[in-house]
Every structure is written in structure tokens, then in C-alpha cells.
């Protein structure tokens, strides 16, 4: 069979096939390059999505924080408004809290002033060493130098016999009677101020000084100082006990008031509990009410203490002046006022928390 020659149609088909193969071969690298580019662009896209999720979470957290603050501000204002809508009852509750706070606060101020008196007594705790009658001026100087050289003696003061007689006359006002004496019966003396005004240490010092040559007798009278210290310690313990008892009284007053408020809003509490409110959400307005009660009671107590101090200041100053002393009643000051208001607010908040937690446990939605 003879082979026929190639027709124009076959040539055309063959050219088209070759062009298609060429396109296919060219398209494969392009597709590969496109896939590679797609994979390379996927990493920044994933990073962008993660960053967007982190930003969204931060915004959600900030939104929750702002909502929490808004609710606290709203509850604080609402609780204050509720107290103002019942001014008489709120004022009586705050006054009861103030009276419970005034007594321990006044005792604390009294003890604070007693500390100042105790410090003055420590400074006035001295020993008096009376020299023998036959000791002359030279021997007196040597004794004074020996006493001043001891490490446990802070200072010494020499009083001659003539100076002692003059001071005795001024203190007793018996100039005419003492002028009739033929001689001066008083010996020279050395007033000694110890470094440590401790009764035991001063007793040991008195025994040691009494054995020194040239010293006839050493006088030490610290019994009254020790009694005052014991009284101060008793006062501190009594103040602490009264503070604890009256603090419990504040808790009871606030707790009873908040208990009545919880009972009055029982249906409202049941409704909000049904829709999913937590105990913290329900407890929040009552806690602010307790804090407002405590703060109001603290302010009233501060006012009563200030007025009482101003009222008693003049008689106390006159009494101290009659004894030749300058004394003024202590005041709370900034630190004391801050402590008083902080304690009263905390007691009010704690009383409210105890009362609300106890009654919320017994409230069940129906």
C-alpha cells in the first residue's frame, strides 16, 4: 500500500498539538511558583490572625474590667442614696457605732499621754548620794570625778550644804525657823542620773555606790515609778479588751442593720439569683452599705472626740498649771484620725459581709 503525503489538515493538527504541549510545559512551573508563593504568604497571615485574636482578648478583658468598675461605682452610689433616703435610721445606726468607738479611742489617747508622762518620769529617775559630814571640797571633787567616770552614769550634779539649805528653805517656806539654827545640818550631796532608768539596775548601782569611801548614804525611791508603770500596763490591757468588745459591738450593730436590709430585698435577691447572678454580685451593694455605716460612725466618733477634747482642754491645763506643770490633752492627729476611720470602715464592711453571707446561704429561688 503506498504512503500518502501529509495533508494540510494533518499539519495543522500537529502544530496545534505541539503548541498545547508547549503551553502545558510552561504552565507547570507557573503553578508550582504560585503554590510556593501561597505557602510563603500563609505564615504572615497566620501571625496576623493570632495578633488579632490577642487584641480581641485584651479588648474583651478591658471591657470586663470597665464593666466591673462601673458596677462598683453604681453600687457605691446606690447604697449611699438608700442611706440618704432614710436619714433618721441611718444616723441612729451611725451614732451607735460612734458611741462604741469613742470609749476605746479616748482610753487610747489617755494611754498615749501616759507614755509622755512615763518618759518624763524616766528622765527624772535619779539617785542621791549624801557625802559624809567631814568630807572637804577636795575630797568632794575626787568623788565627783570618780562617779562621772563610771559607764552606767549619764550625769552628775553636785549640791553643796549651803545650796541644799537654800533649796530646802525655798521649797518649805520656813526661812525664819531655819534661820534660828546654829549651823547647817544638811550634808553635801551628789544627784546621779543613770544611763538606764531600770529599777533593778538602779538598785545594784545604789548598793555599789554606798560602799564607796566618802559616801554616807545613797537614797533611791523608785517604788512610785514602778507603780505607775504597772498602772500603765493595766490600762493598756483594759483598753485592748474594751477595744475588742466594742469592735464586736460594731459588728453586731452593722450586721443586724444589714440583715434587715437583706430581708426587705429578699424578693429582689431571688429574682436576680434566678437570672444567674452570683453571690458576689448580690453581696456587693450590702457591703458598700456596711462600709458607709462604718465610715459615718467613724466620722461621728472623730467629731465627738474633738469636741470632748476642746471642752476638757481648759480645766486640764488649769489643773496642770496649779502643780507647776505644762500639760495639754493629746489629739488624734492625722495618723490617729486615719486609723480611726479605716478601722470603723473595715468593721462596717466586715459586719455586712458576715450578715449577708449568712443570709444568702438560706435564700433559695422559688
Short mmCIF file of C-alpha atoms in Angstrom, two decimals:
data_model
loop_
_atom_site.label_atom_id
_atom_site.label_comp_id
_atom_site.label_asym_id
_atom_site.label_seq_id
_atom_site.Cartn_x
_atom_site.Cartn_y
_atom_site.Cartn_z
CA UNK A 1 0.00 0.00 0.00
CA UNK A 2 1.50 3.27 -0.99
CA UNK A 3 2.02 6.03 1.77
CA UNK A 4 0.06 9.13 1.14
CA UNK A 5 1.57 12.54 1.75
CA UNK A 6 0.70 14.71 4.67
CA UNK A 7 -2.33 16.85 4.14
CA UNK A 8 -2.65 20.48 5.25
CA UNK A 9 -5.16 19.40 7.92
CA UNK A 10 -2.66 16.98 9.44
CA UNK A 11 -0.02 19.65 9.51
CA UNK A 12 -2.40 21.99 11.25
CA UNK A 13 -3.33 19.39 13.88
CA UNK A 14 0.30 18.54 14.52
CA UNK A 15 1.16 22.21 15.05
CA UNK A 16 -1.73 22.62 17.45
CA UNK A 17 -0.59 19.59 19.44
CA UNK A 18 2.87 20.96 19.71
CA UNK A 19 1.57 24.38 20.87
CA UNK A 20 -0.62 22.72 23.52
CA UNK A 21 2.30 20.71 24.82
CA UNK A 22 4.35 23.86 24.98
CA UNK A 23 1.58 25.67 26.95
CA UNK A 24 1.28 22.72 29.38
CA UNK A 25 5.02 22.65 29.98
CA UNK A 26 5.04 26.41 30.55
CA UNK A 27 2.00 26.29 32.90
CA UNK A 28 3.53 23.71 35.26
CA UNK A 29 6.35 25.99 36.55
CA UNK A 30 3.86 28.84 36.90
CA UNK A 31 1.54 26.70 39.01
CA UNK A 32 4.44 25.49 41.11
CA UNK A 33 5.59 29.07 41.60
CA UNK A 34 2.04 30.11 42.55
CA UNK A 35 1.76 27.35 45.16
CA UNK A 36 5.16 28.26 46.59
CA UNK A 37 4.11 31.90 46.80
CA UNK A 38 0.90 30.86 48.51
CA UNK A 39 2.78 28.86 51.11
CA UNK A 40 5.14 31.75 51.76
CA UNK A 41 2.29 34.18 52.27
CA UNK A 42 0.50 31.81 54.71
CA UNK A 43 2.88 32.49 57.64
CA UNK A 44 2.23 36.27 57.84
CA UNK A 45 -1.48 35.60 57.54
CA UNK A 46 -1.40 33.20 60.49
CA UNK A 47 0.60 35.72 62.54
CA UNK A 48 -1.92 38.42 61.72
CA UNK A 49 -4.80 36.19 62.83
CA UNK A 50 -3.04 35.36 66.15
CA UNK A 51 -2.35 39.05 66.75
CA UNK A 52 -5.97 39.88 66.02
CA UNK A 53 -7.12 37.21 68.49
CA UNK A 54 -4.75 38.60 71.17
CA UNK A 55 -6.02 42.13 70.57
CA UNK A 56 -9.60 40.91 70.81
CA UNK A 57 -8.91 39.13 74.08
CA UNK A 58 -7.26 42.23 75.54
CA UNK A 59 -10.19 44.37 74.49
CA UNK A 60 -12.62 41.88 75.99
CA UNK A 61 -10.64 41.84 79.26
CA UNK A 62 -10.55 45.64 79.36
CA UNK A 63 -14.27 45.74 78.68
CA UNK A 64 -14.95 43.34 81.56
CA UNK A 65 -12.74 45.43 83.84
CA UNK A 66 -14.56 48.62 82.90
CA UNK A 67 -17.93 46.94 83.42
CA UNK A 68 -16.78 45.72 86.83
CA UNK A 69 -15.70 49.23 87.82
CA UNK A 70 -18.94 50.73 86.52
CA UNK A 71 -20.94 48.28 88.58
CA UNK A 72 -18.91 49.06 91.70
CA UNK A 73 -19.44 52.79 91.19
CA UNK A 74 -23.13 52.24 90.63
CA UNK A 75 -23.50 50.08 93.75
CA UNK A 76 -21.49 52.56 95.85
CA UNK A 77 -23.71 55.45 94.77
CA UNK A 78 -26.91 53.40 95.09
CA UNK A 79 -26.08 52.26 98.64
CA UNK A 80 -25.29 55.86 99.66
CA UNK A 81 -28.57 57.04 98.13
CA UNK A 82 -30.52 54.37 100.04
CA UNK A 83 -28.96 55.56 103.31
CA UNK A 84 -29.85 59.17 102.50
CA UNK A 85 -33.45 58.20 101.78
CA UNK A 86 -33.68 57.04 105.42
CA UNK A 87 -31.69 59.75 107.24
CA UNK A 88 -33.04 59.17 110.76
CA UNK A 89 -32.47 55.42 110.82
CA UNK A 90 -29.07 55.74 109.18
CA UNK A 91 -27.99 58.48 111.61
CA UNK A 92 -29.06 56.41 114.64
CA UNK A 93 -27.08 53.42 113.39
CA UNK A 94 -24.00 55.58 112.79
CA UNK A 95 -24.40 57.19 116.21
CA UNK A 96 -24.50 53.75 117.88
CA UNK A 97 -21.29 52.86 116.05
CA UNK A 98 -19.70 56.18 117.09
CA UNK A 99 -20.51 55.64 120.76
CA UNK A 100 -18.98 52.17 120.57
CA UNK A 101 -15.79 53.67 119.10
CA UNK A 102 -15.43 56.72 121.36
CA UNK A 103 -14.59 54.96 124.63
CA UNK A 104 -11.66 52.79 123.41
CA UNK A 105 -10.37 55.73 121.35
CA UNK A 106 -10.46 58.03 124.39
CA UNK A 107 -8.65 55.43 126.50
CA UNK A 108 -6.06 55.04 123.76
CA UNK A 109 -5.45 58.81 123.81
CA UNK A 110 -5.15 58.72 127.61
CA UNK A 111 -2.55 55.97 127.41
CA UNK A 112 -0.71 57.90 124.73
CA UNK A 113 -0.43 60.86 127.08
CA UNK A 114 0.63 58.48 129.87
CA UNK A 115 3.57 57.41 127.69
CA UNK A 116 4.77 61.00 127.65
CA UNK A 117 4.46 61.21 131.44
CA UNK A 118 6.30 57.89 131.75
CA UNK A 119 9.14 59.25 129.60
CA UNK A 120 9.38 62.30 131.86
CA UNK A 121 9.44 60.04 134.91
CA UNK A 122 12.26 58.01 133.40
CA UNK A 123 14.20 61.22 132.86
CA UNK A 124 13.60 62.21 136.50
CA UNK A 125 14.70 58.83 137.90
CA UNK A 126 17.82 59.75 139.88
CA UNK A 127 19.86 58.65 142.87
CA UNK A 128 21.05 60.97 145.62
CA UNK A 129 24.39 60.17 147.25
CA UNK A 130 24.87 62.03 150.57
CA UNK A 131 28.51 62.64 151.46
CA UNK A 132 29.94 62.17 154.92
CA UNK A 133 29.96 65.33 157.10
CA UNK A 134 33.74 65.53 157.31
CA UNK A 135 34.36 65.41 153.55
CA UNK A 136 36.02 68.61 152.31
CA UNK A 137 35.89 70.30 148.95
CA UNK A 138 38.92 68.46 147.56
CA UNK A 139 37.57 65.06 148.56
CA UNK A 140 34.16 66.00 147.17
CA UNK A 141 35.76 66.84 143.81
CA UNK A 142 37.53 63.47 143.68
CA UNK A 143 34.31 61.62 144.49
CA UNK A 144 32.50 63.57 141.78
CA UNK A 145 35.20 62.69 139.22
CA UNK A 146 35.07 59.01 140.20
CA UNK A 147 31.30 58.95 139.78
CA UNK A 148 31.38 60.74 136.43
CA UNK A 149 33.92 58.22 135.08
CA UNK A 150 31.59 55.25 135.55
CA UNK A 151 29.99 53.94 132.34
CA UNK A 152 26.47 53.43 133.72
CA UNK A 153 26.15 57.02 135.00
CA UNK A 154 24.87 59.55 132.48
CA UNK A 155 25.43 62.75 134.50
CA UNK A 156 26.12 64.05 137.99
CA UNK A 157 25.27 67.29 139.80
CA UNK A 158 27.00 68.41 143.00
CA UNK A 159 24.91 70.20 145.64
CA UNK A 160 26.82 71.79 148.48
CA UNK A 161 25.45 72.02 152.00
CA UNK A 162 24.63 75.72 151.60
CA UNK A 163 22.86 75.14 148.28
CA UNK A 164 20.90 72.31 149.87
CA UNK A 165 19.78 74.53 152.75
CA UNK A 166 18.71 77.33 150.38
CA UNK A 167 16.69 74.92 148.25
CA UNK A 168 15.14 73.44 151.40
CA UNK A 169 14.07 76.89 152.56
CA UNK A 170 12.53 77.75 149.19
CA UNK A 171 10.56 74.54 149.00
CA UNK A 172 9.15 74.68 152.54
CA UNK A 173 8.94 78.44 153.07
CA UNK A 174 10.47 78.20 156.59
CA UNK A 175 13.07 80.92 156.30
CA UNK A 176 12.53 82.32 159.82
CA UNK A 177 12.51 78.95 161.57
CA UNK A 178 15.59 77.65 159.75
CA UNK A 179 17.47 80.93 160.33
CA UNK A 180 17.47 80.19 164.08
CA UNK A 181 19.60 77.07 163.61
CA UNK A 182 23.16 77.44 164.82
CA UNK A 183 24.66 75.53 161.92
CA UNK A 184 23.76 73.79 158.69
CA UNK A 185 22.75 70.19 159.45
CA UNK A 186 22.47 69.22 155.78
CA UNK A 187 25.38 67.36 154.16
CA UNK A 188 26.67 67.87 150.65
CA UNK A 189 25.07 65.59 148.05
CA UNK A 190 25.55 64.37 144.50
CA UNK A 191 22.49 63.85 142.28
CA UNK A 192 23.20 60.96 139.88
CA UNK A 193 21.29 60.29 136.65
CA UNK A 194 21.80 56.70 135.42
CA UNK A 195 22.03 55.66 131.78
CA UNK A 196 19.33 53.03 132.23
CA UNK A 197 16.40 54.08 134.46
CA UNK A 198 15.68 50.44 135.25
CA UNK A 199 14.71 49.74 138.88
CA UNK A 200 16.85 46.61 139.16
CA UNK A 201 19.91 48.23 137.59
CA UNK A 202 19.50 51.32 139.75
CA UNK A 203 19.22 49.17 142.87
CA UNK A 204 22.51 47.45 142.04
CA UNK A 205 24.11 50.84 141.39
CA UNK A 206 22.91 52.14 144.77
CA UNK A 207 24.49 49.18 146.57
CA UNK A 208 27.79 49.71 144.74
CA UNK A 209 27.91 53.46 145.39
CA UNK A 210 27.00 53.01 149.04
CA UNK A 211 30.25 51.10 149.54
CA UNK A 212 32.43 53.91 148.13
CA UNK A 213 34.56 55.83 150.65
CA UNK A 214 33.30 59.30 151.42
CA UNK A 215 29.63 58.45 150.70
CA UNK A 216 27.48 58.18 153.78
CA UNK A 217 24.15 57.08 152.24
CA UNK A 218 22.51 56.57 148.83
CA UNK A 219 18.81 57.28 148.55
CA UNK A 220 16.72 55.59 145.86
CA UNK A 221 12.94 55.77 145.73
CA UNK A 222 11.54 54.16 142.56
CA UNK A 223 8.58 52.38 144.12
CA UNK A 224 6.12 55.03 142.94
CA UNK A 225 7.55 54.96 139.41
CA UNK A 226 7.16 51.18 139.32
CA UNK A 227 3.57 51.52 140.49
CA UNK A 228 2.83 53.99 137.71
CA UNK A 229 4.31 51.60 135.15
CA UNK A 230 2.15 48.78 136.41
CA UNK A 231 -0.88 51.03 136.20
CA UNK A 232 0.05 51.94 132.62
CA UNK A 233 0.34 48.26 131.69
CA UNK A 234 -3.04 47.59 133.28
CA UNK A 235 -4.52 50.49 131.32
CA UNK A 236 -3.14 49.12 128.04
CA UNK A 237 -4.70 45.73 128.64
CA UNK A 238 -8.02 47.24 129.66
CA UNK A 239 -8.01 49.42 126.54
CA UNK A 240 -7.27 46.41 124.34
CA UNK A 241 -10.06 44.38 125.93
CA UNK A 242 -12.55 47.23 125.60
CA UNK A 243 -11.49 47.82 122.01
CA UNK A 244 -12.17 44.18 121.12
CA UNK A 245 -15.54 44.18 122.92
CA UNK A 246 -16.74 47.42 121.35
CA UNK A 247 -15.45 46.25 117.97
CA UNK A 248 -17.69 43.20 118.31
CA UNK A 249 -20.48 45.59 119.23
CA UNK A 250 -19.94 47.47 115.96
CA UNK A 251 -20.09 44.18 114.05
CA UNK A 252 -23.39 43.32 115.73
CA UNK A 253 -24.93 46.73 115.04
CA UNK A 254 -23.97 46.71 111.37
CA UNK A 255 -24.84 43.04 110.97
CA UNK A 256 -28.32 43.49 112.39
CA UNK A 257 -28.95 46.53 110.19
CA UNK A 258 -27.78 44.72 107.04
CA UNK A 259 -29.82 41.66 107.98
CA UNK A 260 -32.97 43.76 107.96
CA UNK A 261 -31.98 45.24 104.60
CA UNK A 262 -31.49 41.75 103.15
CA UNK A 263 -34.91 40.65 104.38
CA UNK A 264 -36.54 43.75 102.89
CA UNK A 265 -35.00 42.97 99.48
CA UNK A 266 -35.47 39.22 99.62
CA UNK A 267 -37.73 39.01 96.56
CA UNK A 268 -35.34 41.15 94.54
CA UNK A 269 -32.47 38.85 95.53
CA UNK A 270 -34.45 35.77 94.48
CA UNK A 271 -35.20 37.31 91.08
CA UNK A 272 -31.61 38.25 90.27
CA UNK A 273 -30.46 34.84 91.50
CA UNK A 274 -32.89 33.17 89.08
CA UNK A 275 -31.40 35.02 86.12
CA UNK A 276 -27.89 33.86 87.06
CA UNK A 277 -26.50 36.48 89.47
CA UNK A 278 -23.65 35.25 91.65
CA UNK A 279 -23.43 35.71 95.40
CA UNK A 280 -20.66 38.26 94.90
CA UNK A 281 -22.97 40.32 92.67
CA UNK A 282 -25.79 40.14 95.21
CA UNK A 283 -23.49 40.83 98.16
CA UNK A 284 -21.84 43.94 96.68
CA UNK A 285 -24.45 46.66 97.45
CA UNK A 286 -24.82 45.47 101.05
CA UNK A 287 -21.06 45.55 101.56
CA UNK A 288 -20.99 49.16 100.41
CA UNK A 289 -23.85 49.94 102.80
CA UNK A 290 -21.89 48.45 105.69
CA UNK A 291 -18.81 50.44 104.71
CA UNK A 292 -20.87 53.65 104.58
CA UNK A 293 -22.29 52.91 108.04
CA UNK A 294 -18.78 52.32 109.42
CA UNK A 295 -17.35 55.45 107.80
CA UNK A 296 -20.23 57.59 109.09
CA UNK A 297 -19.81 56.17 112.58
CA UNK A 298 -16.07 56.87 112.45
CA UNK A 299 -16.66 60.48 111.42
CA UNK A 300 -19.15 60.96 114.26
CA UNK A 301 -16.69 59.38 116.73
CA UNK A 302 -13.94 61.71 115.47
CA UNK A 303 -16.24 64.70 115.97
CA UNK A 304 -17.20 63.61 119.49
CA UNK A 305 -13.56 63.11 120.47
CA UNK A 306 -12.59 66.51 119.07
CA UNK A 307 -15.43 68.31 120.85
CA UNK A 308 -14.73 66.47 124.10
CA UNK A 309 -11.04 67.34 123.93
CA UNK A 310 -11.78 71.04 123.34
CA UNK A 311 -14.28 71.03 126.21
CA UNK A 312 -11.80 69.48 128.68
CA UNK A 313 -8.67 71.28 127.49
CA UNK A 314 -9.04 74.39 129.69
CA UNK A 315 -9.73 72.58 133.04
CA UNK A 316 -6.89 70.11 132.44
CA UNK A 317 -4.45 72.90 131.61
CA UNK A 318 -5.51 74.82 134.74
CA UNK A 319 -5.05 71.71 136.91
CA UNK A 320 -1.59 71.08 135.49
CA UNK A 321 -0.62 74.73 135.99
CA UNK A 322 -1.60 74.50 139.67
CA UNK A 323 1.10 71.82 140.07
CA UNK A 324 3.63 73.89 138.14
CA UNK A 325 3.48 71.73 135.02
CA UNK A 326 2.51 72.41 131.43
CA UNK A 327 0.21 69.72 130.06
CA UNK A 328 -2.28 69.61 127.22
CA UNK A 329 -4.67 66.87 126.18
CA UNK A 330 -3.44 64.80 123.23
CA UNK A 331 -5.34 64.84 119.95
CA UNK A 332 -5.81 62.20 117.29
CA UNK A 333 -3.80 63.99 114.64
CA UNK A 334 -3.65 62.87 111.03
CA UNK A 335 -2.35 59.35 111.74
CA UNK A 336 -4.87 58.71 114.53
CA UNK A 337 -7.78 60.06 112.51
CA UNK A 338 -6.82 57.90 109.52
CA UNK A 339 -6.55 54.84 111.75
CA UNK A 340 -9.93 55.53 113.37
CA UNK A 341 -11.75 55.99 110.05
CA UNK A 342 -10.03 52.97 108.49
CA UNK A 343 -10.93 50.71 111.41
CA UNK A 344 -14.54 51.88 111.52
CA UNK A 345 -14.98 51.40 107.75
CA UNK A 346 -13.39 47.96 107.90
CA UNK A 347 -15.59 46.92 110.83
CA UNK A 348 -18.69 48.07 108.95
CA UNK A 349 -17.67 46.16 105.82
CA UNK A 350 -16.85 43.03 107.82
CA UNK A 351 -20.15 43.12 109.72
CA UNK A 352 -22.06 43.47 106.45
CA UNK A 353 -20.12 40.62 104.84
CA UNK A 354 -20.85 38.26 107.75
CA UNK A 355 -24.55 39.14 107.80
CA UNK A 356 -25.05 38.91 104.01
CA UNK A 357 -23.11 35.66 103.63
CA UNK A 358 -25.10 34.05 106.41
CA UNK A 359 -28.48 35.06 104.98
CA UNK A 360 -27.65 34.41 101.34
CA UNK A 361 -26.99 30.79 102.24
CA UNK A 362 -30.61 30.49 103.38
CA UNK A 363 -32.20 32.20 100.35
CA UNK A 364 -33.30 29.81 97.61
CA UNK A 365 -35.08 30.93 94.42
CA UNK A 366 -38.68 29.61 94.21
#
